[in-house]
Coordinates of C-alpha atoms (C1' of nucleotides) in Angstrom, one line a residue:
Chain A
M1 CA 75.4 130.4 173.6
D2 CA 75.3 126.7 172.5
Q3 CA 74.9 125.3 169.1
Q4 CA 71.1 125.1 169.2
V5 CA 70.8 128.8 170.0
K6 CA 73.3 129.8 167.3
D7 CA 71.4 127.7 164.8
K8 CA 68.2 129.6 165.4
K9 CA 69.9 133.0 165.3
T10 CA 71.7 132.0 162.1
A11 CA 68.5 130.7 160.6
I12 CA 66.8 134.0 161.3
M13 CA 69.7 136.0 159.8
D14 CA 69.8 133.8 156.7
A15 CA 66.1 134.1 156.1
A16 CA 66.1 137.8 156.7
L17 CA 69.1 138.4 154.3
K18 CA 67.3 136.5 151.6
L19 CA 63.9 138.1 152.1
F20 CA 65.2 141.7 152.6
T21 CA 67.2 141.4 149.4
E22 CA 64.2 140.0 147.4
R23 CA 61.4 142.2 148.8
G24 CA 63.0 145.1 150.6
F25 CA 63.1 146.0 154.2
H26 CA 59.5 147.2 154.7
G27 CA 58.3 144.7 152.1
T28 CA 59.3 141.9 154.4
S29 CA 57.3 141.2 157.5
T30 CA 58.8 139.8 160.7
A31 CA 56.2 137.0 160.4
Q32 CA 57.6 136.1 157.0
I33 CA 61.1 136.0 158.3
S34 CA 60.2 133.8 161.2
K35 CA 58.3 131.4 159.0
E36 CA 61.1 131.2 156.5
A37 CA 63.5 130.6 159.4
G38 CA 61.3 127.9 160.9
V39 CA 60.9 129.7 164.3
A40 CA 58.1 131.5 166.1
T41 CA 57.6 135.2 165.8
G42 CA 58.6 135.7 169.4
T43 CA 61.9 134.0 168.9
L44 CA 63.0 136.6 166.4
F45 CA 62.5 139.3 169.0
N46 CA 64.5 137.4 171.6
Y47 CA 67.6 137.8 169.4
F48 CA 66.9 141.1 167.8
P49 CA 64.9 143.7 169.9
T50 CA 63.6 145.4 166.7
K51 CA 63.5 144.8 163.0
E52 CA 66.1 147.5 162.5
D53 CA 68.5 145.8 164.9
L54 CA 68.1 142.7 162.7
I55 CA 69.1 144.5 159.5
N56 CA 71.9 146.3 161.3
S57 CA 73.3 143.0 162.5
L58 CA 73.1 141.7 159.0
Y59 CA 74.9 144.7 157.6
F60 CA 77.6 144.5 160.1
E61 CA 78.2 140.8 159.5
V62 CA 78.0 140.8 155.7
K63 CA 80.3 143.9 155.4
G64 CA 82.7 142.5 157.8
K65 CA 82.9 139.2 155.9
L66 CA 83.5 141.2 152.7
S67 CA 86.3 143.2 154.2
R68 CA 88.1 140.1 155.4
R69 CA 87.7 138.4 152.0
M70 CA 88.8 141.5 150.1
G71 CA 92.0 141.8 152.0
K72 CA 92.9 138.1 151.9
D73 CA 96.5 137.3 150.8
I74 CA 97.0 140.9 149.5
Q75 CA 100.2 141.3 151.5
A76 CA 101.5 138.0 150.1
Q77 CA 101.9 139.8 146.8
S78 CA 105.1 141.8 146.3
A79 CA 104.4 143.9 143.2
F80 CA 101.7 146.6 143.6
Q81 CA 99.9 145.6 140.5
D82 CA 99.6 142.0 141.8
K83 CA 98.2 143.4 145.1
L84 CA 95.5 145.2 143.2
K85 CA 94.8 142.2 141.0
K86 CA 94.5 140.0 144.0
L87 CA 92.0 142.5 145.5
W88 CA 90.1 142.5 142.2
Y89 CA 89.8 138.7 142.1
N90 CA 88.9 138.6 145.8
L91 CA 86.1 141.0 145.2
I92 CA 84.7 139.3 142.1
E93 CA 84.9 135.8 143.7
W94 CA 83.1 137.1 146.8
G95 CA 80.3 138.5 144.6
L96 CA 79.9 135.5 142.5
N97 CA 80.0 133.0 145.4
N98 CA 77.9 135.0 147.8
Q99 CA 75.2 136.4 145.6
D100 CA 72.8 137.0 148.5
D101 CA 75.4 138.9 150.4
F102 CA 76.4 140.8 147.2
L103 CA 72.9 141.9 146.4
F104 CA 72.2 142.8 150.0
V105 CA 75.2 145.1 150.2
G106 CA 74.2 146.7 146.9
Q107 CA 70.7 147.4 148.1
F108 CA 71.4 148.5 151.7
C109 CA 74.8 150.1 151.7
S110 CA 73.1 153.5 151.5
S111 CA 69.8 152.8 153.1
P112 CA 68.3 154.8 155.9
Y113 CA 67.7 151.7 158.1
I114 CA 71.4 151.3 158.7
S115 CA 72.4 153.4 161.7
N116 CA 75.4 155.8 161.6
Y117 CA 77.0 153.8 164.4
T118 CA 76.9 150.6 162.4
R119 CA 78.2 152.3 159.3
E120 CA 81.1 153.8 161.3
E121 CA 82.0 150.5 163.0
V122 CA 82.0 148.8 159.6
M123 CA 84.1 151.6 158.0
K124 CA 87.0 150.9 160.4
E125 CA 87.6 147.6 158.6
Y126 CA 88.2 149.3 155.3
V127 CA 91.0 151.7 156.2
F128 CA 93.6 149.4 154.8
L129 CA 92.4 150.3 151.3
H130 CA 93.5 153.9 151.7
D131 CA 97.0 152.7 152.8
L132 CA 97.1 150.5 149.7
V133 CA 96.2 153.3 147.4
E134 CA 98.7 155.6 149.0
E135 CA 101.3 153.0 148.5
G136 CA 100.5 152.8 144.8
I137 CA 100.6 156.6 144.4
A138 CA 103.8 157.0 146.4
S139 CA 105.6 154.4 144.3
G140 CA 104.4 156.1 141.1
E141 CA 102.6 153.1 139.8
I142 CA 99.1 154.7 139.8
R143 CA 98.2 158.3 139.1
D144 CA 97.7 160.8 141.8
Y145 CA 93.9 161.0 141.9
S146 CA 91.9 161.5 145.1
G147 CA 92.1 158.3 147.2
G148 CA 88.3 158.2 147.7
L149 CA 87.7 158.4 143.9
I150 CA 90.2 155.6 143.2
I151 CA 88.7 153.3 145.7
G152 CA 85.1 154.1 144.6
M153 CA 85.9 153.6 140.9
F154 CA 87.7 150.3 141.7
Y155 CA 85.0 148.9 143.9
E156 CA 82.2 149.9 141.7
S157 CA 84.0 148.5 138.7
S158 CA 84.1 145.1 140.5
R159 CA 80.4 145.4 141.2
T160 CA 79.7 146.2 137.6
V161 CA 81.6 143.1 136.4
V162 CA 79.8 140.8 138.9
N163 CA 76.4 142.2 137.9
F164 CA 77.3 141.9 134.3
I165 CA 78.3 138.2 134.7
L166 CA 75.2 137.5 136.8
S167 CA 72.8 139.1 134.3
S168 CA 74.5 138.1 131.0
G169 CA 74.1 134.5 129.9
P170 CA 76.7 132.6 128.0
E171 CA 79.6 135.0 127.9
D172 CA 83.0 133.8 129.0
K173 CA 83.2 134.6 132.7
N174 CA 86.9 134.6 133.0
K175 CA 87.4 136.8 130.0
V176 CA 85.0 139.4 131.4
I177 CA 86.8 139.3 134.8
E178 CA 90.2 139.8 133.1
D179 CA 88.9 142.5 130.8
G180 CA 87.3 144.3 133.7
F181 CA 90.7 144.4 135.5
R182 CA 92.5 145.6 132.4
I183 CA 90.0 148.5 132.1
I184 CA 90.4 149.7 135.7
W185 CA 94.1 149.1 135.8
R186 CA 94.8 151.0 132.6
G187 CA 92.6 153.7 133.9
L188 CA 94.6 154.1 137.1
A189 CA 98.1 153.1 136.1
K190 CA 100.7 155.7 135.2
N191 CA 102.1 154.0 132.1
Chain B
M1 CA 44.0 167.2 130.4
D2 CA 44.2 170.8 131.4
Q3 CA 46.8 172.6 133.6
Q4 CA 45.0 172.0 136.9
V5 CA 44.9 168.3 136.3
K6 CA 48.5 168.1 135.2
D7 CA 49.5 170.0 138.3
K8 CA 48.0 167.5 140.6
K9 CA 49.4 164.6 138.8
T10 CA 52.8 166.2 138.8
A11 CA 52.6 167.1 142.4
I12 CA 51.8 163.5 143.3
M13 CA 54.7 162.2 141.2
D14 CA 57.1 164.8 142.7
A15 CA 56.1 163.9 146.2
A16 CA 56.3 160.1 145.5
L17 CA 59.7 160.4 143.9
K18 CA 61.1 162.3 146.9
L19 CA 59.5 160.0 149.5
F20 CA 60.3 156.7 147.8
T21 CA 63.9 157.8 147.5
E22 CA 64.1 158.8 151.2
R23 CA 62.1 156.0 152.8
G24 CA 61.8 153.2 150.2
F25 CA 58.7 151.9 148.4
H26 CA 57.0 150.0 151.2
G27 CA 58.3 152.5 153.7
T28 CA 56.2 155.2 152.1
S29 CA 52.4 155.1 152.5
T30 CA 50.0 156.4 149.9
A31 CA 48.6 158.7 152.7
Q32 CA 52.1 160.3 153.1
I33 CA 52.4 160.8 149.4
S34 CA 49.0 162.4 149.2
K35 CA 49.7 164.7 152.1
E36 CA 53.1 165.8 150.7
A37 CA 51.4 166.4 147.4
G38 CA 48.6 168.4 149.0
V39 CA 45.8 166.2 147.6
A40 CA 43.3 163.7 149.1
T41 CA 44.1 160.0 149.2
G42 CA 41.4 159.3 146.6
T43 CA 43.0 161.6 144.1
L44 CA 46.2 159.6 144.0
F45 CA 44.2 156.6 142.9
N46 CA 42.4 158.5 140.2
Y47 CA 45.7 158.9 138.4
F48 CA 47.5 155.7 139.4
P49 CA 45.3 152.6 139.9
T50 CA 47.8 151.1 142.3
K51 CA 50.9 152.1 144.2
E52 CA 52.9 150.0 141.8
D53 CA 51.5 151.8 138.8
L54 CA 52.8 155.0 140.4
I55 CA 56.3 153.8 140.8
N56 CA 56.3 152.4 137.3
S57 CA 55.2 155.7 135.9
L58 CA 58.0 157.4 137.8
Y59 CA 60.6 155.0 136.6
F60 CA 59.4 155.4 133.0
E61 CA 59.5 159.2 133.2
V62 CA 62.8 159.6 135.0
K63 CA 64.7 157.0 132.9
G64 CA 63.2 158.6 129.8
K65 CA 64.4 162.0 130.8
L66 CA 67.9 160.6 131.6
S67 CA 68.2 159.0 128.2
R68 CA 67.3 162.2 126.4
R69 CA 69.8 164.2 128.5
M70 CA 72.5 161.6 128.0
G71 CA 72.3 161.7 124.2
K72 CA 72.0 165.5 123.9
D73 CA 74.4 167.0 121.4
I74 CA 76.4 163.8 121.1
Q75 CA 76.1 163.8 117.3
A76 CA 77.3 167.4 117.1
Q77 CA 80.8 166.1 118.1
S78 CA 82.9 164.8 115.3
A79 CA 85.7 163.0 117.1
F80 CA 84.8 159.8 118.9
Q81 CA 86.5 160.8 122.1
D82 CA 84.6 164.1 122.1
K83 CA 81.3 162.1 121.8
L84 CA 82.2 160.0 124.8
K85 CA 83.3 163.1 126.7
K86 CA 80.1 164.8 125.9
L87 CA 78.2 161.7 127.1
W88 CA 80.2 161.8 130.3
Y89 CA 79.5 165.4 131.1
N90 CA 75.8 165.0 130.2
L91 CA 75.6 162.1 132.7
I92 CA 77.4 163.9 135.5
E93 CA 75.4 167.1 135.0
W94 CA 72.1 165.2 135.1
G95 CA 73.2 163.5 138.3
L96 CA 74.3 166.7 140.0
N97 CA 71.3 168.8 138.9
N98 CA 68.6 166.2 139.4
Q99 CA 69.7 164.6 142.7
D100 CA 66.2 163.2 143.5
D101 CA 66.1 161.5 140.0
F102 CA 69.7 160.3 140.4
L103 CA 69.1 158.7 143.7
F104 CA 65.7 157.3 142.6
V105 CA 67.3 155.5 139.6
G106 CA 70.1 154.2 141.8
Q107 CA 67.7 152.7 144.3
F108 CA 65.0 151.3 142.0
C109 CA 66.7 150.3 138.7
S110 CA 66.9 146.7 139.9
S111 CA 63.9 146.7 142.2
P112 CA 61.1 144.1 142.0
Y113 CA 58.4 146.7 141.9
I114 CA 59.3 147.8 138.4
S115 CA 57.6 145.5 135.9
N116 CA 59.4 143.8 133.1
Y117 CA 57.2 145.7 130.6
T118 CA 58.3 149.1 132.0
R119 CA 61.9 147.9 132.0
E120 CA 61.7 146.8 128.3
E121 CA 59.9 150.0 127.2
V122 CA 62.6 152.1 128.9
M123 CA 65.4 149.9 127.5
K124 CA 64.4 150.9 123.9
E125 CA 65.6 154.4 124.5
Y126 CA 69.1 153.2 125.2
V127 CA 70.0 151.3 122.1
F128 CA 71.9 154.3 120.7
L129 CA 74.6 153.6 123.3
H130 CA 75.4 150.2 121.7
D131 CA 75.8 151.9 118.3
L132 CA 78.1 154.4 119.8
V133 CA 80.3 151.8 121.4
E134 CA 80.4 149.8 118.1
E135 CA 81.5 152.9 116.3
G136 CA 84.4 153.4 118.7
I137 CA 85.5 149.8 118.5
A138 CA 85.2 149.8 114.7
S139 CA 87.3 152.9 114.3
G140 CA 89.9 151.4 116.6
E141 CA 89.7 154.1 119.2
I142 CA 88.6 151.9 122.0
R143 CA 89.4 148.3 122.7
D144 CA 87.2 145.4 121.7
Y145 CA 85.6 144.5 125.0
S146 CA 82.0 143.3 125.3
G147 CA 79.7 146.2 124.5
G148 CA 77.6 145.5 127.6
L149 CA 80.7 145.6 129.8
I150 CA 81.9 148.9 128.3
I151 CA 78.5 150.5 128.8
G152 CA 78.2 149.2 132.3
M153 CA 81.7 150.4 133.3
F154 CA 81.2 153.8 131.8
Y155 CA 77.7 154.4 133.3
E156 CA 78.7 153.1 136.8
S157 CA 81.9 155.2 136.7
S158 CA 79.7 158.3 136.1
R159 CA 77.5 157.3 139.0
T160 CA 80.5 156.8 141.2
V161 CA 81.8 160.3 140.4
V162 CA 78.4 161.9 141.1
N163 CA 78.1 160.0 144.4
F164 CA 81.6 160.9 145.3
I165 CA 81.0 164.6 144.7
L166 CA 77.7 164.5 146.6
S167 CA 79.2 162.8 149.6
S168 CA 82.6 164.5 149.7
G169 CA 82.8 168.0 151.0
P170 CA 85.2 170.6 149.8
E171 CA 87.0 168.7 147.0
D172 CA 87.3 170.5 143.6
K173 CA 84.2 169.3 141.7
N174 CA 85.5 170.0 138.2
K175 CA 88.8 168.2 138.9
V176 CA 87.0 165.1 140.1
I177 CA 84.8 165.1 137.0
E178 CA 87.8 165.5 134.7
D179 CA 89.8 162.9 136.6
G180 CA 86.9 160.5 136.4
F181 CA 86.7 160.8 132.7
R182 CA 90.5 160.3 132.3
I183 CA 90.3 157.1 134.3
I184 CA 87.5 155.6 132.2
W185 CA 88.9 156.9 128.9
R186 CA 92.4 155.5 129.6
G187 CA 90.8 152.3 130.6
L188 CA 88.9 151.9 127.4
A189 CA 91.1 153.6 124.8
K190 CA 93.5 151.8 122.6
N191 CA 96.5 154.0 123.0
Chain C
dA1 C1' 63.0 112.3 190.1
dG2 C1' 62.8 117.1 191.5
dC3 C1' 64.3 121.8 190.9
dA4 C1' 65.7 126.1 188.7
dC5 C1' 66.6 128.6 184.8
dT6 C1' 66.5 129.9 180.1
dA7 C1' 64.7 129.3 175.3
dA8 C1' 60.8 129.1 172.5
dT9 C1' 56.1 129.7 171.6
dG10 C1' 52.0 131.9 169.2
dA11 C1' 47.7 134.1 170.3
dC12 C1' 47.1 138.8 170.9
dT13 C1' 47.0 144.2 170.4
dG14 C1' 46.9 148.9 168.9
dA15 C1' 48.5 151.1 164.9
dT16 C1' 48.9 151.4 160.1
dT17 C1' 48.2 149.8 155.4
dA18 C1' 46.4 150.1 150.2
dG19 C1' 42.5 150.9 148.1
dT20 C1' 37.0 152.2 147.8
dC21 C1' 33.1 155.0 147.0
dA22 C1' 29.1 158.0 147.9
dA23 C1' 29.0 162.7 148.3
dT24 C1' 30.6 167.3 147.0
dC25 C1' 32.9 170.7 144.3
dT26 C1' 34.6 172.8 139.6
dT27 C1' 34.4 173.9 135.2
dA28 C1' 32.6 174.4 130.5
dT29 C1' 29.0 175.2 127.6
dA30 C1' 24.6 176.9 126.2
Chain D
dT1 C1' 21.8 181.1 135.2
dA2 C1' 21.1 176.1 134.6
dT3 C1' 22.9 171.7 133.5
dA4 C1' 25.9 168.0 132.9
dA5 C1' 30.3 165.8 133.1
dG6 C1' 34.3 165.1 135.3
dA7 C1' 37.6 166.0 139.1
dT8 C1' 38.2 165.8 144.1
dT9 C1' 37.3 164.6 148.6
dG10 C1' 38.1 162.0 153.1
dA11 C1' 35.7 158.8 156.1
dC12 C1' 35.7 154.1 155.8
dT13 C1' 37.3 148.8 155.5
dA14 C1' 39.5 144.5 155.6
dA15 C1' 44.0 143.1 155.9
dT16 C1' 48.4 143.3 157.7
dC17 C1' 52.1 145.2 160.6
dA18 C1' 55.8 145.2 164.5
dG19 C1' 56.2 144.0 168.8
dT20 C1' 54.3 141.8 173.7
dC21 C1' 53.8 138.5 177.2
dA22 C1' 51.8 134.7 179.8
dT23 C1' 52.6 130.0 179.1
dT24 C1' 55.1 125.8 177.8
dA25 C1' 59.1 123.0 176.6
dG26 C1' 63.8 121.9 177.2
dT27 C1' 68.2 121.5 179.6
dG28 C1' 71.6 120.7 183.3
dC29 C1' 72.5 119.8 188.0
dT30 C1' 71.9 117.4 192.4

DNA sequence: AGCACTAATGACTGATTAGTCAATCTTATA
DNA sequence: TATAAGATTGACTAATCAGTCATTAGTGCT
C-alpha cells in the first residue's frame, strides 16, 4: 500500500470521523463522506466493504490511539499517585487535543454499530488499567472498591473535565484540570 | 384531549423512546415507530409535525421527569450531606428503574437533533442544583470548586454507577451504590 | 512504446425514507 | 337517529439511501 493509497484511505476515515460525530451514523450518507474526502463513492467501498466496516475501523483506530496515549510514561513514575496523575493528564490532553476523536468515542462507545468482535479486540489494550488499580489497592494507597467501578469513575471524571472545559468559556483550564484530579484522587485515596 | 387520544400519543412516544435508544434517530424510521405503537403512519404526524418535533418532545418530557425525581424530598433533609446523599439515591433509583429513559438521556443529551430552545427550556428546571452547591460551599462542607464542575462530576458519577450496575452481573448493587457515593462525597467534602 | 495490473470513477439500481392527503371511521350532542 | 367535528387511516410521492460494476486512468516493468 503506497502513500497515494494510504492518503485516500486516511482522507475517507478523517471525513467519516468528523461527519459521524457531527450528524450520527445513519445521519451521514456514504455519498457525503466520499464528497468530504474528495473521492468517488466507489472508492469508499474499495477500502471498506460496508458502512459498518468503516465505523468499526474508525472505532478500532481511535480507541487504540487512546489506549496508547493513556498509558504513555506511566511506568516512568515511581509513586502510585504520580502514575494516576500522569494517567489523568494523558487522558485530558488527549481529549483536548483530539476533540473529534474524543467526541467520536463518547458517541459510539456503546453504539450498536460497533461489533462485539471490534469491542473485544479493543478491550485487550486496556487490561493494564486493572493491573494499575490492583497495585494501588494492594499498596494501600487507594480504597478497596471494585476495580471496574474505580476505572469507570476515573475515566468518566476525565471525560467530564474535558467536556466542561470545551463547553465553558473563560474559566482557567489548568485549575479545572487540577481540581478535577483532586476530586477523584481524594475520592479514591485511603487518607 | 381525552383518554383515547392521550393513549395514542403516549404509545407513539413510548415506542419512539425505545427505538431511538436502540437504533438511533436516523436509524429508526417513522414507519417503524408507528408500527411499534400500533398506529398508522399518518397518526404520528398528527401529533408531531416532524420527526424532530417528536424527539424534542421526548427529550423535554424525560428530562423534566428526571429533574422532578432528582429533587424529590431533598429539602426534607436538614444536614447538607444528607441532601446530597438523597440526590444521589434519587438519581441512581431513577436510572435503574427507568432504563429506557436513562439510556435515552445518555445518548441524546448532546445530540444535534435537540433544538437549543428545548435545551434551554429544560435547563430551567435544573437551576436548583446550583443553589444546592452554593449552600454546601458557603457552609464549608464542600470545597470551593467551580459549581459547574461539581455538578458535572456528581451527575456523571451517578451515571457511571448506574451503567456499571447495568453492565456488571452479580456484584452487590447496594454496595456499589454506597461506594459510589463515598467516592464522590470524599472527593468534594472539606474534611 | 507496449503490456499487465491495480486503483479510481460515477452513473446506476432496488430499497427505503419522511411526510401528505383524500377518504373513512368515532364520538358527542341534540 | 341524524349531523357535524375531529381523529385515524394507509396508499402514495419525491427524494435519498447503501452498494454495484463496467469503464477509465495511472503505475511499473521490459
